[in-house]
mmCIF file of C-alpha atoms in Angstrom:
data_model
loop_
_atom_site.group_PDB
_atom_site.id
_atom_site.type_symbol
_atom_site.label_atom_id
_atom_site.label_comp_id
_atom_site.label_asym_id
_atom_site.label_seq_id
_atom_site.Cartn_x
_atom_site.Cartn_y
_atom_site.Cartn_z
ATOM 1 C CA ASN A 1 -10.614 12.095 -23.857
ATOM 2 C CA ALA A 2 -9.533 9.796 -26.697
ATOM 3 C CA GLY A 3 -10.384 6.150 -26.344
ATOM 4 C CA VAL A 4 -13.267 3.694 -26.413
ATOM 5 C CA THR A 5 -16.676 4.794 -25.166
ATOM 6 C CA GLN A 6 -19.329 2.285 -24.164
ATOM 7 C CA THR A 7 -22.963 2.993 -23.380
ATOM 8 C CA PRO A 8 -24.797 2.288 -21.207
ATOM 9 C CA LYS A 9 -22.612 1.632 -18.164
ATOM 10 C CA PHE A 10 -25.301 -0.336 -16.336
ATOM 11 C CA GLN A 11 -28.469 -2.082 -17.494
ATOM 12 C CA VAL A 12 -31.067 -4.411 -16.004
ATOM 13 C CA LEU A 13 -33.204 -6.385 -18.431
ATOM 14 C CA LYS A 14 -36.032 -8.836 -18.017
ATOM 15 C CA THR A 15 -35.734 -12.226 -19.675
ATOM 16 C CA GLY A 16 -36.796 -11.954 -23.299
ATOM 17 C CA GLN A 17 -36.167 -8.231 -23.654
ATOM 18 C CA SER A 18 -33.823 -6.915 -26.298
ATOM 19 C CA MET A 19 -31.167 -4.242 -26.155
ATOM 20 C CA THR A 20 -28.169 -2.873 -28.005
ATOM 21 C CA LEU A 21 -24.833 -2.083 -26.415
ATOM 22 C CA GLN A 22 -23.067 0.789 -28.118
ATOM 23 C CA CYS A 23 -19.327 1.214 -28.635
ATOM 24 C CA ALA A 24 -17.424 4.005 -30.337
ATOM 25 C CA GLN A 25 -13.697 4.684 -30.715
ATOM 26 C CA ASP A 26 -11.943 7.826 -31.857
ATOM 27 C CA MET A 27 -8.458 6.432 -32.463
ATOM 28 C CA ASN A 28 -9.017 5.518 -36.137
ATOM 29 C CA HIS A 29 -8.455 1.842 -35.370
ATOM 30 C CA ASN A 30 -9.471 -0.683 -37.993
ATOM 31 C CA SER A 31 -10.344 -3.574 -35.669
ATOM 32 C CA MET A 32 -12.963 -3.732 -32.947
ATOM 33 C CA TYR A 33 -14.019 -6.478 -30.536
ATOM 34 C CA TRP A 34 -16.707 -7.447 -28.064
ATOM 35 C CA TYR A 35 -15.777 -9.529 -25.013
ATOM 36 C CA ARG A 36 -17.721 -10.695 -22.014
ATOM 37 C CA GLN A 37 -16.108 -11.161 -18.617
ATOM 38 C CA ASP A 38 -17.526 -13.542 -16.048
ATOM 39 C CA PRO A 39 -16.099 -14.568 -12.653
ATOM 40 C CA GLY A 40 -13.679 -17.453 -13.093
ATOM 41 C CA MET A 41 -14.027 -17.385 -16.888
ATOM 42 C CA GLY A 42 -11.826 -14.501 -17.904
ATOM 43 C CA LEU A 43 -12.429 -12.500 -21.076
ATOM 44 C CA ARG A 44 -14.216 -14.423 -23.806
ATOM 45 C CA LEU A 45 -14.551 -13.117 -27.338
ATOM 46 C CA ILE A 46 -18.119 -12.760 -28.619
ATOM 47 C CA TYR A 47 -17.666 -11.131 -32.030
ATOM 48 C CA TYR A 48 -15.031 -9.079 -33.753
ATOM 49 C CA SER A 49 -14.658 -6.851 -36.757
ATOM 50 C CA ALA A 50 -11.216 -6.890 -38.374
ATOM 51 C CA SER A 51 -12.114 -3.936 -40.576
ATOM 52 C CA GLU A 52 -15.088 -1.812 -41.533
ATOM 53 C CA GLY A 53 -17.647 -3.953 -43.330
ATOM 54 C CA THR A 54 -16.551 -7.308 -41.864
ATOM 55 C CA THR A 55 -17.635 -9.199 -38.764
ATOM 56 C CA ASP A 56 -16.726 -12.649 -37.456
ATOM 57 C CA LYS A 57 -17.816 -14.923 -34.645
ATOM 58 C CA GLY A 58 -15.636 -15.438 -31.630
ATOM 59 C CA GLU A 59 -15.704 -18.065 -28.926
ATOM 60 C CA VAL A 60 -19.212 -17.394 -27.544
ATOM 61 C CA PRO A 61 -21.413 -15.808 -30.271
ATOM 62 C CA ASN A 62 -24.728 -17.555 -29.559
ATOM 63 C CA GLY A 63 -27.500 -15.165 -28.551
ATOM 64 C CA TYR A 64 -25.733 -12.080 -29.924
ATOM 65 C CA ASN A 65 -25.565 -10.103 -33.130
ATOM 66 C CA VAL A 66 -23.254 -7.265 -34.103
ATOM 67 C CA SER A 67 -23.152 -4.361 -36.508
ATOM 68 C CA ARG A 68 -20.076 -2.476 -37.647
ATOM 69 C CA LEU A 69 -21.905 0.734 -38.438
ATOM 70 C CA ASN A 70 -18.807 2.591 -39.650
ATOM 71 C CA LYS A 71 -15.133 2.679 -38.742
ATOM 72 C CA ARG A 72 -15.851 4.273 -35.364
ATOM 73 C CA GLU A 73 -18.837 2.289 -34.136
ATOM 74 C CA PHE A 74 -19.436 -1.383 -33.341
ATOM 75 C CA SER A 75 -22.667 -2.372 -31.617
ATOM 76 C CA LEU A 76 -23.691 -5.594 -29.874
ATOM 77 C CA ARG A 77 -27.336 -6.653 -29.828
ATOM 78 C CA LEU A 78 -29.113 -9.104 -27.576
ATOM 79 C CA GLU A 79 -32.345 -10.049 -29.318
ATOM 80 C CA SER A 80 -33.917 -12.026 -26.471
ATOM 81 C CA ALA A 81 -31.950 -11.665 -23.267
ATOM 82 C CA ALA A 82 -31.405 -14.689 -21.029
ATOM 83 C CA PRO A 83 -30.092 -14.852 -17.429
ATOM 84 C CA SER A 84 -26.960 -16.596 -18.787
ATOM 85 C CA GLN A 85 -26.108 -13.317 -20.517
ATOM 86 C CA THR A 86 -25.679 -11.553 -17.195
ATOM 87 C CA SER A 87 -22.092 -10.360 -17.439
ATOM 88 C CA VAL A 88 -19.759 -7.431 -17.861
ATOM 89 C CA TYR A 89 -19.313 -6.580 -21.528
ATOM 90 C CA PHE A 90 -16.179 -4.909 -22.852
ATOM 91 C CA CYS A 91 -15.612 -3.364 -26.229
ATOM 92 C CA ALA A 92 -12.062 -2.913 -27.493
ATOM 93 C CA SER A 93 -10.344 -1.518 -30.532
ATOM 94 C CA SER A 94 -6.841 -2.192 -31.731
ATOM 95 C CA ASP A 95 -3.982 -0.876 -33.707
ATOM 96 C CA HIS A 96 -1.263 -2.958 -32.047
ATOM 97 C CA GLY A 97 -2.345 -3.314 -28.430
ATOM 98 C CA TYR A 98 -5.997 -3.313 -27.484
ATOM 99 C CA THR A 99 -7.695 -0.312 -25.912
ATOM 100 C CA PHE A 100 -10.707 -1.286 -23.843
ATOM 101 C CA GLY A 101 -13.778 0.652 -22.869
ATOM 102 C CA SER A 102 -14.902 0.864 -19.255
ATOM 103 C CA GLY A 103 -17.522 -1.853 -19.674
ATOM 104 C CA THR A 104 -21.279 -2.354 -19.480
ATOM 105 C CA ARG A 105 -22.620 -4.238 -16.456
ATOM 106 C CA LEU A 106 -25.685 -6.143 -17.645
ATOM 107 C CA THR A 107 -28.046 -8.062 -15.391
ATOM 108 C CA VAL A 108 -30.829 -10.192 -16.864
ATOM 109 C CA VAL A 109 -33.531 -11.156 -14.386
ATOM 110 C CA GLN B 1 -7.181 -28.021 -22.347
ATOM 111 C CA LYS B 2 -7.652 -24.276 -22.589
ATOM 112 C CA GLU B 3 -5.327 -22.501 -24.994
ATOM 113 C CA VAL B 4 -4.065 -20.228 -22.219
ATOM 114 C CA GLU B 5 -3.804 -21.244 -18.575
ATOM 115 C CA GLN B 6 -3.325 -18.739 -15.766
ATOM 116 C CA ASP B 7 -3.518 -19.341 -12.027
ATOM 117 C CA PRO B 8 -6.359 -17.114 -10.754
ATOM 118 C CA GLY B 9 -4.824 -16.634 -7.316
ATOM 119 C CA PRO B 10 -5.574 -14.629 -5.300
ATOM 120 C CA LEU B 11 -1.971 -13.701 -4.586
ATOM 121 C CA SER B 12 -1.214 -11.561 -1.550
ATOM 122 C CA VAL B 13 2.270 -10.093 -0.961
ATOM 123 C CA PRO B 14 3.789 -7.454 1.343
ATOM 124 C CA GLU B 15 4.793 -4.089 -0.054
ATOM 125 C CA GLY B 16 8.265 -4.189 -1.591
ATOM 126 C CA ALA B 17 8.118 -7.867 -2.546
ATOM 127 C CA ILE B 18 8.993 -9.222 -5.971
ATOM 128 C CA VAL B 19 5.912 -10.629 -7.660
ATOM 129 C CA SER B 20 5.960 -13.343 -10.312
ATOM 130 C CA LEU B 21 2.889 -13.922 -12.472
ATOM 131 C CA ASN B 22 2.788 -16.695 -15.045
ATOM 132 C CA CYS B 23 0.854 -18.185 -17.926
ATOM 133 C CA THR B 24 1.245 -21.319 -19.980
ATOM 134 C CA TYR B 25 -0.162 -21.894 -23.431
ATOM 135 C CA SER B 26 -0.642 -24.731 -25.859
ATOM 136 C CA ASN B 27 -0.737 -23.057 -29.289
ATOM 137 C CA SER B 28 2.780 -22.977 -30.722
ATOM 138 C CA ALA B 29 1.636 -20.416 -33.327
ATOM 139 C CA PHE B 30 1.380 -17.675 -30.688
ATOM 140 C CA GLN B 31 4.024 -15.030 -31.292
ATOM 141 C CA TYR B 32 2.677 -11.871 -29.634
ATOM 142 C CA PHE B 33 2.396 -11.818 -25.873
ATOM 143 C CA MET B 34 0.844 -9.138 -23.735
ATOM 144 C CA TRP B 35 0.070 -8.356 -20.139
ATOM 145 C CA TYR B 36 -2.935 -6.294 -19.150
ATOM 146 C CA ARG B 37 -3.739 -4.803 -15.767
ATOM 147 C CA GLN B 38 -7.337 -4.430 -14.675
ATOM 148 C CA TYR B 39 -8.381 -2.447 -11.639
ATOM 149 C CA SER B 40 -11.678 -3.265 -9.984
ATOM 150 C CA ARG B 41 -14.683 -2.166 -12.064
ATOM 151 C CA LYS B 42 -12.454 -0.843 -14.852
ATOM 152 C CA GLY B 43 -11.476 -2.052 -18.309
ATOM 153 C CA PRO B 44 -8.132 -3.804 -18.858
ATOM 154 C CA GLU B 45 -5.198 -1.605 -19.815
ATOM 155 C CA LEU B 46 -2.120 -2.698 -21.728
ATOM 156 C CA LEU B 47 0.939 -3.009 -19.502
ATOM 157 C CA MET B 48 3.594 -4.774 -21.569
ATOM 158 C CA TYR B 49 3.914 -6.532 -24.871
ATOM 159 C CA THR B 50 6.654 -8.704 -26.338
ATOM 160 C CA TYR B 51 7.187 -10.408 -29.631
ATOM 161 C CA SER B 52 8.523 -13.965 -29.764
ATOM 162 C CA SER B 53 10.983 -15.061 -27.069
ATOM 163 C CA GLY B 54 13.062 -12.918 -24.775
ATOM 164 C CA ASN B 55 12.779 -10.295 -22.074
ATOM 165 C CA LYS B 56 11.416 -6.783 -22.002
ATOM 166 C CA GLU B 57 11.793 -4.334 -19.143
ATOM 167 C CA ASP B 58 9.786 -1.218 -18.352
ATOM 168 C CA GLY B 59 10.498 0.391 -15.015
ATOM 169 C CA ARG B 60 9.559 -2.052 -12.258
ATOM 170 C CA PHE B 61 8.008 -4.492 -14.730
ATOM 171 C CA THR B 62 9.770 -7.248 -16.694
ATOM 172 C CA ALA B 63 8.049 -9.543 -19.170
ATOM 173 C CA GLN B 64 9.659 -12.836 -20.155
ATOM 174 C CA VAL B 65 8.680 -15.236 -22.918
ATOM 175 C CA ASP B 66 10.020 -18.789 -23.256
ATOM 176 C CA LYS B 67 8.509 -20.176 -26.421
ATOM 177 C CA SER B 68 10.293 -23.506 -26.083
ATOM 178 C CA SER B 69 8.421 -24.123 -22.825
ATOM 179 C CA LYS B 70 5.277 -22.229 -23.884
ATOM 180 C CA TYR B 71 5.565 -20.164 -20.724
ATOM 181 C CA ILE B 72 5.389 -16.427 -20.114
ATOM 182 C CA SER B 73 6.023 -14.429 -16.964
ATOM 183 C CA LEU B 74 5.555 -10.940 -15.604
ATOM 184 C CA PHE B 75 7.789 -9.794 -12.755
ATOM 185 C CA ILE B 76 6.990 -6.777 -10.619
ATOM 186 C CA ARG B 77 9.850 -5.433 -8.504
ATOM 187 C CA ASP B 78 9.372 -3.336 -5.369
ATOM 188 C CA SER B 79 5.631 -3.968 -5.467
ATOM 189 C CA GLN B 80 3.353 -1.154 -4.301
ATOM 190 C CA PRO B 81 -0.226 -1.135 -2.975
ATOM 191 C CA SER B 82 -1.164 0.632 -6.217
ATOM 192 C CA ASP B 83 -0.161 -2.555 -8.070
ATOM 193 C CA SER B 84 -3.149 -4.330 -6.507
ATOM 194 C CA ALA B 85 -5.228 -5.395 -9.491
ATOM 195 C CA THR B 86 -6.020 -8.361 -11.697
ATOM 196 C CA TYR B 87 -3.307 -9.167 -14.241
ATOM 197 C CA LEU B 88 -4.310 -10.858 -17.480
ATOM 198 C CA CYS B 89 -1.970 -12.454 -19.958
ATOM 199 C CA ALA B 90 -2.986 -12.408 -23.612
ATOM 200 C CA MET B 91 -1.497 -13.731 -26.800
ATOM 201 C CA SER B 92 -2.087 -14.164 -30.496
ATOM 202 C CA SER B 93 -0.497 -15.659 -33.584
ATOM 203 C CA GLY B 94 -0.595 -12.424 -35.536
ATOM 204 C CA PHE B 95 -0.972 -8.700 -35.138
ATOM 205 C CA SER B 96 -3.870 -8.155 -37.496
ATOM 206 C CA GLY B 97 -7.513 -7.785 -36.631
ATOM 207 C CA ASN B 98 -8.112 -11.297 -37.923
ATOM 208 C CA THR B 99 -6.112 -12.846 -35.084
ATOM 209 C CA PRO B 100 -7.876 -11.731 -31.921
ATOM 210 C CA LEU B 101 -6.120 -11.974 -28.589
ATOM 211 C CA VAL B 102 -6.756 -15.014 -26.415
ATOM 212 C CA PHE B 103 -6.785 -14.115 -22.735
ATOM 213 C CA GLY B 104 -5.920 -16.005 -19.598
ATOM 214 C CA LYS B 105 -8.454 -15.880 -16.771
ATOM 215 C CA GLY B 106 -6.383 -13.365 -14.828
ATOM 216 C CA THR B 107 -4.520 -13.446 -11.501
ATOM 217 C CA ARG B 108 -5.792 -11.217 -8.709
ATOM 218 C CA LEU B 109 -2.903 -9.554 -6.849
ATOM 219 C CA SER B 110 -3.082 -7.741 -3.522
ATOM 220 C CA VAL B 111 -0.044 -5.798 -2.253
ATOM 221 C CA ILE B 112 -0.360 -5.159 1.463
ATOM 222 C CA ALA B 113 1.174 -2.009 2.942
#
């Protein structure tokens, strides 16, 4: 099915471990985004990529890095995971409205 | 003050009721206004979008924007148990990738059969 695909769906990390969250879209959208969603905090923008080859910080970028690998793929990397990064992570792409992936549930212990 | 304020609820209504969901905002540059619906353990999905002030209707859903008051609303008529979800308002000043959406915290709605 067309849309935004995120992998993995679930992950448990130990403090200090690193990992990369993958996101791919097949709608030929130029812009892609990474959000985190925490109880009572809503969706907060981590990083975004307005077009292939560009990335910009959002509201909560500390502790994260991103790579816009090509037009389809936008990855989010946690270099040294911390318990405060326990969250649900959503990738989205946009033409006019945003299309979201189904999320990655990350727990850092 | 957050740019977008949304009462988190929860809001519980009987089936068939009219539901009113609201957001206020502080940034007068916002021109594009959207409502997303998010079911439990799923990603948000676009429900409605409007540009500038005015109303937009789609079936049982009506979105209203009052830019003079910096206030947007989503009305759901004849609410159904399948409408039970979290509703997020979102807005931006432009429609390019360089103007990401700013989201409200979401209102959790339960429609009781």
